Short mmCIF file of C-alpha atoms in Angstrom, two decimals:
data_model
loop_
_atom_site.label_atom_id
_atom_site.label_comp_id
_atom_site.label_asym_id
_atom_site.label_seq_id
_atom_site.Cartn_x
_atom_site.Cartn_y
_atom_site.Cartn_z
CA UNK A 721 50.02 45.44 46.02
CA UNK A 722 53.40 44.33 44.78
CA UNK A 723 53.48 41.81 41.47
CA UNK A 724 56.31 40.00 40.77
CA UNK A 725 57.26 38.87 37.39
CA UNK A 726 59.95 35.62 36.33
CA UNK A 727 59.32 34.69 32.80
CA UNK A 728 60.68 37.33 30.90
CA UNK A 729 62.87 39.48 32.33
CA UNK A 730 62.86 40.00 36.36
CA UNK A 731 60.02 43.19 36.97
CA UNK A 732 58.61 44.10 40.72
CA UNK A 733 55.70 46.56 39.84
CA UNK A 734 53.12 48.24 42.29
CA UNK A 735 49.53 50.08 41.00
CA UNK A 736 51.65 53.04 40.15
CA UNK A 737 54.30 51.67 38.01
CA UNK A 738 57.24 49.85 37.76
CA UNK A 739 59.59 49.05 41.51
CA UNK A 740 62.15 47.16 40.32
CA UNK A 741 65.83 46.79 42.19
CA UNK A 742 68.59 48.38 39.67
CA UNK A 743 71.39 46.49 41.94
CA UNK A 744 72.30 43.31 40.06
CA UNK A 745 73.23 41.93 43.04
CA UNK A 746 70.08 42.72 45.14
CA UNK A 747 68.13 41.30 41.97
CA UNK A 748 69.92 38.03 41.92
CA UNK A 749 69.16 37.54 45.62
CA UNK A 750 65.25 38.61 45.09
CA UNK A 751 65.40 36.25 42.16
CA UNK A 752 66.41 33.24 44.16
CA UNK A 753 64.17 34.46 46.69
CA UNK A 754 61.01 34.53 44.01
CA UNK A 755 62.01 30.74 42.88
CA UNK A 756 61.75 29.18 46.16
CA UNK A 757 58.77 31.63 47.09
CA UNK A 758 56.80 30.52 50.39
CA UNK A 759 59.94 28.62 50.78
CA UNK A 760 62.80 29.35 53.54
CA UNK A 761 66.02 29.91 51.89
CA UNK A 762 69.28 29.54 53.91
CA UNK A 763 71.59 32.10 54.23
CA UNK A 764 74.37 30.15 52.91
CA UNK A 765 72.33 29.27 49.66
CA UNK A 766 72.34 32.82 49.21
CA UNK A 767 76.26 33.59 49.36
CA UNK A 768 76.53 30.58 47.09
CA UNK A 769 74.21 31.74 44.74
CA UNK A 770 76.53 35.05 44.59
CA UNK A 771 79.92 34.06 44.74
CA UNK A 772 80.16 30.12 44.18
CA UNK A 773 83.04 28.94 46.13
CA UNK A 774 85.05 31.87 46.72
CA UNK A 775 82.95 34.19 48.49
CA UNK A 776 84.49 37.23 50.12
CA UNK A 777 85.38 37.71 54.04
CA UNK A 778 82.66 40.24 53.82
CA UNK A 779 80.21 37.82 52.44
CA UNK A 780 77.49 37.40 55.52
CA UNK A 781 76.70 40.94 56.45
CA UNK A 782 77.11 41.93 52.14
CA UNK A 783 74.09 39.44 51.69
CA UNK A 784 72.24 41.01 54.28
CA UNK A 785 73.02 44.04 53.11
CA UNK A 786 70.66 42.84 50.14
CA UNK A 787 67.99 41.78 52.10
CA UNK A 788 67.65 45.24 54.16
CA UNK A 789 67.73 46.76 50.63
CA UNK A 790 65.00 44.97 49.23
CA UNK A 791 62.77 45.62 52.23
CA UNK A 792 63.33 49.49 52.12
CA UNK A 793 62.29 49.00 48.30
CA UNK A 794 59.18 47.26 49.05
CA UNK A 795 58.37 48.83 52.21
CA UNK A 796 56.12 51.92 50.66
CA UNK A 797 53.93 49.29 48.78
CA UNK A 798 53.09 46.90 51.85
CA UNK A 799 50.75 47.71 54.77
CA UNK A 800 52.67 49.71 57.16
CA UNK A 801 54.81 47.41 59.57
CA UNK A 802 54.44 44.06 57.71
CA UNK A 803 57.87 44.83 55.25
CA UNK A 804 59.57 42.47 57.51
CA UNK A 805 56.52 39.47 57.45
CA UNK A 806 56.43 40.13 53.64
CA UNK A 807 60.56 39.14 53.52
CA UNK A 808 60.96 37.38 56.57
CA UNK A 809 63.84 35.98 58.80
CA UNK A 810 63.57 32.36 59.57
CA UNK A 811 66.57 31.64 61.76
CA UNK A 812 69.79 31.31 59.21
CA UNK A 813 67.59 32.03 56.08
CA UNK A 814 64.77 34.40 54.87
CA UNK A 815 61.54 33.93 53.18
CA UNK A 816 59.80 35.75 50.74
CA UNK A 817 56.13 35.43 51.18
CA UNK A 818 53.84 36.33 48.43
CA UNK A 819 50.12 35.32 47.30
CA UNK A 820 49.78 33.01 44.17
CA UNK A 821 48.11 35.88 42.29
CA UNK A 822 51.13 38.08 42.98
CA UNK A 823 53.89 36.20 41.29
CA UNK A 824 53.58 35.24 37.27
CA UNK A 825 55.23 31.85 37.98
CA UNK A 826 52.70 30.49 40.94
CA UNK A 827 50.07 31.40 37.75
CA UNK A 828 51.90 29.51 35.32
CA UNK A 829 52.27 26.35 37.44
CA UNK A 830 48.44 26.29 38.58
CA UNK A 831 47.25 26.96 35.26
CA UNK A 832 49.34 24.39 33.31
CA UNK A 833 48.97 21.91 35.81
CA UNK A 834 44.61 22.59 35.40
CA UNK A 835 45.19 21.81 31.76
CA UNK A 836 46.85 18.63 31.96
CA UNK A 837 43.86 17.53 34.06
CA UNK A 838 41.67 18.52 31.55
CA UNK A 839 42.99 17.02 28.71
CA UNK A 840 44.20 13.71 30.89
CA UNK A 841 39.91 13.77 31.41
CA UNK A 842 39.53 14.24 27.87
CA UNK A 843 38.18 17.91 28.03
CA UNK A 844 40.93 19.41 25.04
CA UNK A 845 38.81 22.61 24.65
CA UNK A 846 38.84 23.26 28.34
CA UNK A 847 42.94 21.82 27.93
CA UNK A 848 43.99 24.12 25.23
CA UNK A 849 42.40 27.65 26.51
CA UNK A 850 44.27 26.84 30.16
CA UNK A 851 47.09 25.82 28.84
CA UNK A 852 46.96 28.64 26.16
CA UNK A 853 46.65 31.14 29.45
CA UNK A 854 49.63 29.31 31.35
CA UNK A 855 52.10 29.94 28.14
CA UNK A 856 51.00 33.51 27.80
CA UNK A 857 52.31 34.85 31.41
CA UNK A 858 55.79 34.06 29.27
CA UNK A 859 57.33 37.05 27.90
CA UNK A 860 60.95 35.23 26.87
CA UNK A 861 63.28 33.07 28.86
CA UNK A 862 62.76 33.04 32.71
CA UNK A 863 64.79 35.13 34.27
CA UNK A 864 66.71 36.67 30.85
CA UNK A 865 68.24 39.80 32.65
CA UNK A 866 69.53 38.43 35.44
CA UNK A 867 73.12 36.81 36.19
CA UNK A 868 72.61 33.32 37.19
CA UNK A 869 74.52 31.26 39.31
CA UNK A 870 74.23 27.21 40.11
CA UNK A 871 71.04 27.90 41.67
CA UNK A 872 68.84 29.92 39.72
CA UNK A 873 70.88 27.99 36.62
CA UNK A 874 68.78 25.10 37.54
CA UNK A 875 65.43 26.63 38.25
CA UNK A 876 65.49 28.39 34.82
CA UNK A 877 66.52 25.08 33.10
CA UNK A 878 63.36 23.03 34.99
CA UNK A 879 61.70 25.78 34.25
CA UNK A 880 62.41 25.76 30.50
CA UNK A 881 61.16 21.90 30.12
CA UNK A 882 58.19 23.07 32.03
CA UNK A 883 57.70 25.44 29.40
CA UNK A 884 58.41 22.84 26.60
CA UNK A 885 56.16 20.60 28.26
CA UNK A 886 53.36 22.37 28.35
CA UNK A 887 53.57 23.60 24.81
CA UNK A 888 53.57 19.94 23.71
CA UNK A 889 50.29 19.76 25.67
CA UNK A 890 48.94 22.35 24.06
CA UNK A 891 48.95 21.42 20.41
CA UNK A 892 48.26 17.71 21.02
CA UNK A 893 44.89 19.56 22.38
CA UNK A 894 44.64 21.70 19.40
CA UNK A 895 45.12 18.53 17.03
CA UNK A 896 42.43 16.65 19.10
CA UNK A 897 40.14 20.17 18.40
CA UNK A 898 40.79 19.81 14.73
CA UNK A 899 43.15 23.05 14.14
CA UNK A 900 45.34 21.25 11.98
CA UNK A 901 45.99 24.07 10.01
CA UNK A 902 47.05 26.48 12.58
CA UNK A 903 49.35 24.18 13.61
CA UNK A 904 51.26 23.76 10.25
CA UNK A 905 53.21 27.02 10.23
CA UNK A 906 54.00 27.27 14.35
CA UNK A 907 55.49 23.58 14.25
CA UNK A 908 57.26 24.73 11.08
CA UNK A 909 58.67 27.53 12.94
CA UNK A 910 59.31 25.66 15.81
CA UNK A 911 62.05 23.25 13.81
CA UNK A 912 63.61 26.10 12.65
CA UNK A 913 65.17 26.32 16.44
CA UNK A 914 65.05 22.87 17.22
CA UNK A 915 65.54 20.99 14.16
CA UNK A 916 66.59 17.41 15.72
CA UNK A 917 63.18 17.67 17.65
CA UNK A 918 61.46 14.29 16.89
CA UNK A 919 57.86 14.96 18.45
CA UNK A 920 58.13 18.49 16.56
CA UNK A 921 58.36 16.44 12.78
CA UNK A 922 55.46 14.05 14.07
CA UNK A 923 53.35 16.52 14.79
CA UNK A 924 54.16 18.76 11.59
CA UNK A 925 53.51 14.94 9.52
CA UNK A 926 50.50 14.74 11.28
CA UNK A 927 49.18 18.08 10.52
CA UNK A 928 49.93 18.26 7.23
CA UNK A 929 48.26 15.04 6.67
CA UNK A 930 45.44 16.11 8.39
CA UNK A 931 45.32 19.55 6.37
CA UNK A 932 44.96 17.85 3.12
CA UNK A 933 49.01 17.97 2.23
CA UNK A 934 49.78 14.33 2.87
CA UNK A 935 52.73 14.93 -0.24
CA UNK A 936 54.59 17.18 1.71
CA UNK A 937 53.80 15.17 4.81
CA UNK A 938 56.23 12.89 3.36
CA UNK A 939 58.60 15.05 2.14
CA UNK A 940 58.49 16.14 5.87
CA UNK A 941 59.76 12.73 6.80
CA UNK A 942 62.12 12.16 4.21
CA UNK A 943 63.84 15.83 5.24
CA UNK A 944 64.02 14.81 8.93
CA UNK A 945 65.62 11.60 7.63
CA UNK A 946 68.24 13.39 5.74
CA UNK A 947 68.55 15.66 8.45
CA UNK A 948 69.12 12.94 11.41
CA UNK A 949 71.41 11.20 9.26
CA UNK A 950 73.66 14.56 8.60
CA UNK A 951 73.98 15.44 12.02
CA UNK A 952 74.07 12.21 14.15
CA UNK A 953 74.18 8.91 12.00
CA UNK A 954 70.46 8.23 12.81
CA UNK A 955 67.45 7.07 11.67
CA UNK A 956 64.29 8.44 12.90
CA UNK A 957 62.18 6.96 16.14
CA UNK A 958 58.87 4.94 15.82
CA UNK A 959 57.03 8.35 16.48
CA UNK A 960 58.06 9.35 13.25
CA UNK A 961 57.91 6.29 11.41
CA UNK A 962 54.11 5.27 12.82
CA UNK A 963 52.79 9.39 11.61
CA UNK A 964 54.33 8.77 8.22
CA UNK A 965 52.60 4.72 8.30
CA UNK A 966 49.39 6.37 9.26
CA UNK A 967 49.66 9.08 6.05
CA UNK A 968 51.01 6.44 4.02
CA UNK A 969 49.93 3.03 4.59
CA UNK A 970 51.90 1.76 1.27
CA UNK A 971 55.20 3.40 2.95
CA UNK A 972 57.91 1.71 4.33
CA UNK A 973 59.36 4.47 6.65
CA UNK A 974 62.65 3.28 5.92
CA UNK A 975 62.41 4.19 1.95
CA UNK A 976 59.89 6.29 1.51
CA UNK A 977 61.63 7.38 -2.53
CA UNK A 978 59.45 7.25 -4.91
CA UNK A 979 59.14 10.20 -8.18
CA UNK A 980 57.57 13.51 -6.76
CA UNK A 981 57.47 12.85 -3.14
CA UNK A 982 55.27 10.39 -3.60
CA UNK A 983 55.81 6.45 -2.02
CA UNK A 984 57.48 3.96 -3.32
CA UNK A 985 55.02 1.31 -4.14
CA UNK A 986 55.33 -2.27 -2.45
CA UNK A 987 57.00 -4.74 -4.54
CA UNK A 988 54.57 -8.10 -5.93
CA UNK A 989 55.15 -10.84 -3.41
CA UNK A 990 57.90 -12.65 -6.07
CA UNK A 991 58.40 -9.90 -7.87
CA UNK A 992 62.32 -10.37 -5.84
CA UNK A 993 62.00 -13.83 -6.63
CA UNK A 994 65.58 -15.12 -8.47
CA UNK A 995 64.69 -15.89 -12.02
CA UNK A 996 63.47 -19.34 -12.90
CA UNK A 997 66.27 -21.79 -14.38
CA UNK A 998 66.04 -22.15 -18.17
CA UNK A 999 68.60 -25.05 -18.14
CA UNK A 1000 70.96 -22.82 -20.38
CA UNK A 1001 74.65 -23.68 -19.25
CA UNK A 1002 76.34 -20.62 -18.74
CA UNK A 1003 79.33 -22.18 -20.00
CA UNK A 1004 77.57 -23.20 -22.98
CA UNK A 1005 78.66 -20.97 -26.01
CA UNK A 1006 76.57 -18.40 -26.97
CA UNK A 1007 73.75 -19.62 -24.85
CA UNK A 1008 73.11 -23.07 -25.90
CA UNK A 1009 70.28 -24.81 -24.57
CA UNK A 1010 71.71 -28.22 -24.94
CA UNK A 1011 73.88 -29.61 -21.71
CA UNK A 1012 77.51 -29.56 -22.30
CA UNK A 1013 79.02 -33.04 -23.07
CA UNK A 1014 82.19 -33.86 -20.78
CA UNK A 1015 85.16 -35.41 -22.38
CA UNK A 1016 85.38 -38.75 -21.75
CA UNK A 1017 88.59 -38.51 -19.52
CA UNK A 1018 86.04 -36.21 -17.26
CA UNK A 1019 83.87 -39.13 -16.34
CA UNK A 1020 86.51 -41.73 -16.95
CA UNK A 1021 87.10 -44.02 -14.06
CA UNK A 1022 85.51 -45.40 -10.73
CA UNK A 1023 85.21 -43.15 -8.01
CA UNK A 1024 85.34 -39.78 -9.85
CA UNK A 1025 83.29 -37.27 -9.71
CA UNK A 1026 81.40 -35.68 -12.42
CA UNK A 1027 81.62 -32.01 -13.49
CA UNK A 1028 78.40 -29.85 -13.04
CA UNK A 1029 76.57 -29.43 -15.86
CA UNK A 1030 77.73 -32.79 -17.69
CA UNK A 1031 75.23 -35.30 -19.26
CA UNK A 1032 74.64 -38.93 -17.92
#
């Protein structure tokens, strides 16, 4: 029976060993063929996929050159006589038809999909070992050794937030299991790639917090502040701000200083309260407690106004 295998680099094995096309072309086409799997794809999709808009004079009866060699390659490892039900013609287009147990990417999709049920049912153990199982059919970036054009561009890149998705799923299960520790040094890890990652920080606050390190918790926020503010004049999101309230109720998000890492401490209501009048005159020399006298030409006559500060 023939396996087929997306996330990672392209492989077609058999139960002998390894069947893979060597033609780069051939593989794009069976690569476009394994993303829309079960699904007709048009002939025209498939000269796009290969040449964009300036395909050659040649182009029809080159892309079906690429389908009759991918049949002769599977042919010895399908029952005799079904090659051309396996990779099928459907009018203008072909279809590659394979079981979900055959292709690494049907598995993924099932099983992540089984753990968002879980954990949407609250079930994380049951969440985190299928979603655990979904993110280990990945063996690096879909697709990683073949050229891709528009088509497969955008499956891998779907595919990748798939991917991300799920791996968000997964450690909000492991935090709901308790495995705060474990998660510590993976988020850490996982900044170090995508640094401007908001969820990423939360969840490394969080953890931290929860692990007994609720100092460098904060020094977790205050770095993604200083961070966010290098790179793109921001501060961080409520995510961020409601972990690091949660560590630190006595925090203000906003300026969370304070000697060691540690928060600031909230101010005394009044403690910002302008200081109480002493009725010293500042223009009173050297800080004379009595009220300044006017000169009797300041008062002098009806009407006029007195100068602040003078004495009835």
């Amino acid at each position: 029976m023939l396996r087929f295998q997306a996330l990672g680099r392209l492989t077609v094995t058999n139960d002998l060993g390894d069947c893979t096309p060597t033609a780069p072309m051939a593989r794009r086409v069976l690569a476009q063929l394994l993303l829309c799997s079960n699904n007709i794809v048009m002939l025209d999709a498939i000269i796009d996929e290969l040449w964009g808009d300036k395909p050659p004079k040649s182009a029809v009866p080159t892309a079906q050159t690429y389908i009759y060699q991918l049949r002769r390659q599977f042919e010895p490892w399908v029952p005799e006589g079904t090659v051309e039900q396996v990779l099928a013609t459907c009018g203008t287009g072909y279809m590659l038809r394979v079981d979900p147990d055959q292709l690494d990417l049907a598995a993924f999709l099932r099983l992540s999909k089984q753990g968002r049920t879980a954990l949407a049912a609250g079930d994380p153990a049951a969440a985190a070992r299928l979603l655990r199982q979904a993110l280990d059919l990945w063996s690096g970036p879909a697709l990683a050794d073949v050229t891709a054009g528009p088509s497969i561009q955008a499956h891998v890149v779907h595919l990748t937030e798939q991917r991300a998705h799920t791996v968000e799923l997964r450690i909000q299960a492991d935090a709901m299991l308790g495995r705060h520790r474990e998660l510590v040094g993976e988020l850490k890890a996982m900044l170090l790639t995508h640094p401007l990652n908001e969820w990423y920080h939360a969840q490394l606050i969080k953890a931290l917090a929860s692990s007994g390190r609720r100092n460098e918790s904060l020094v977790a926020y205050q770095h993604l502040r200083r961070t966010l503010s290098a790179e793109l004049g921001l501060e961080p999101s409520g995510c961020c701000g409601n972990s690091i309230r949660r560590c630190w109720p006595d925090a203000t998000p906003g300026r969370t200083g304070g000697s060691r890492g540690g928060p600031s401490r909230s101010s005394s209501p009044g403690s910002h309260r302008p200081a109480e009048s002493t009725g010293m005159d500042r223009g009173s020399p050297r800080g004379d407690p009595r009220p300044r006298r006017c000169r009797p030409t300041c008062c002098a006559g009806a009407g006029r106004r007195r100068r602040p500060g003078c004495a009835r």
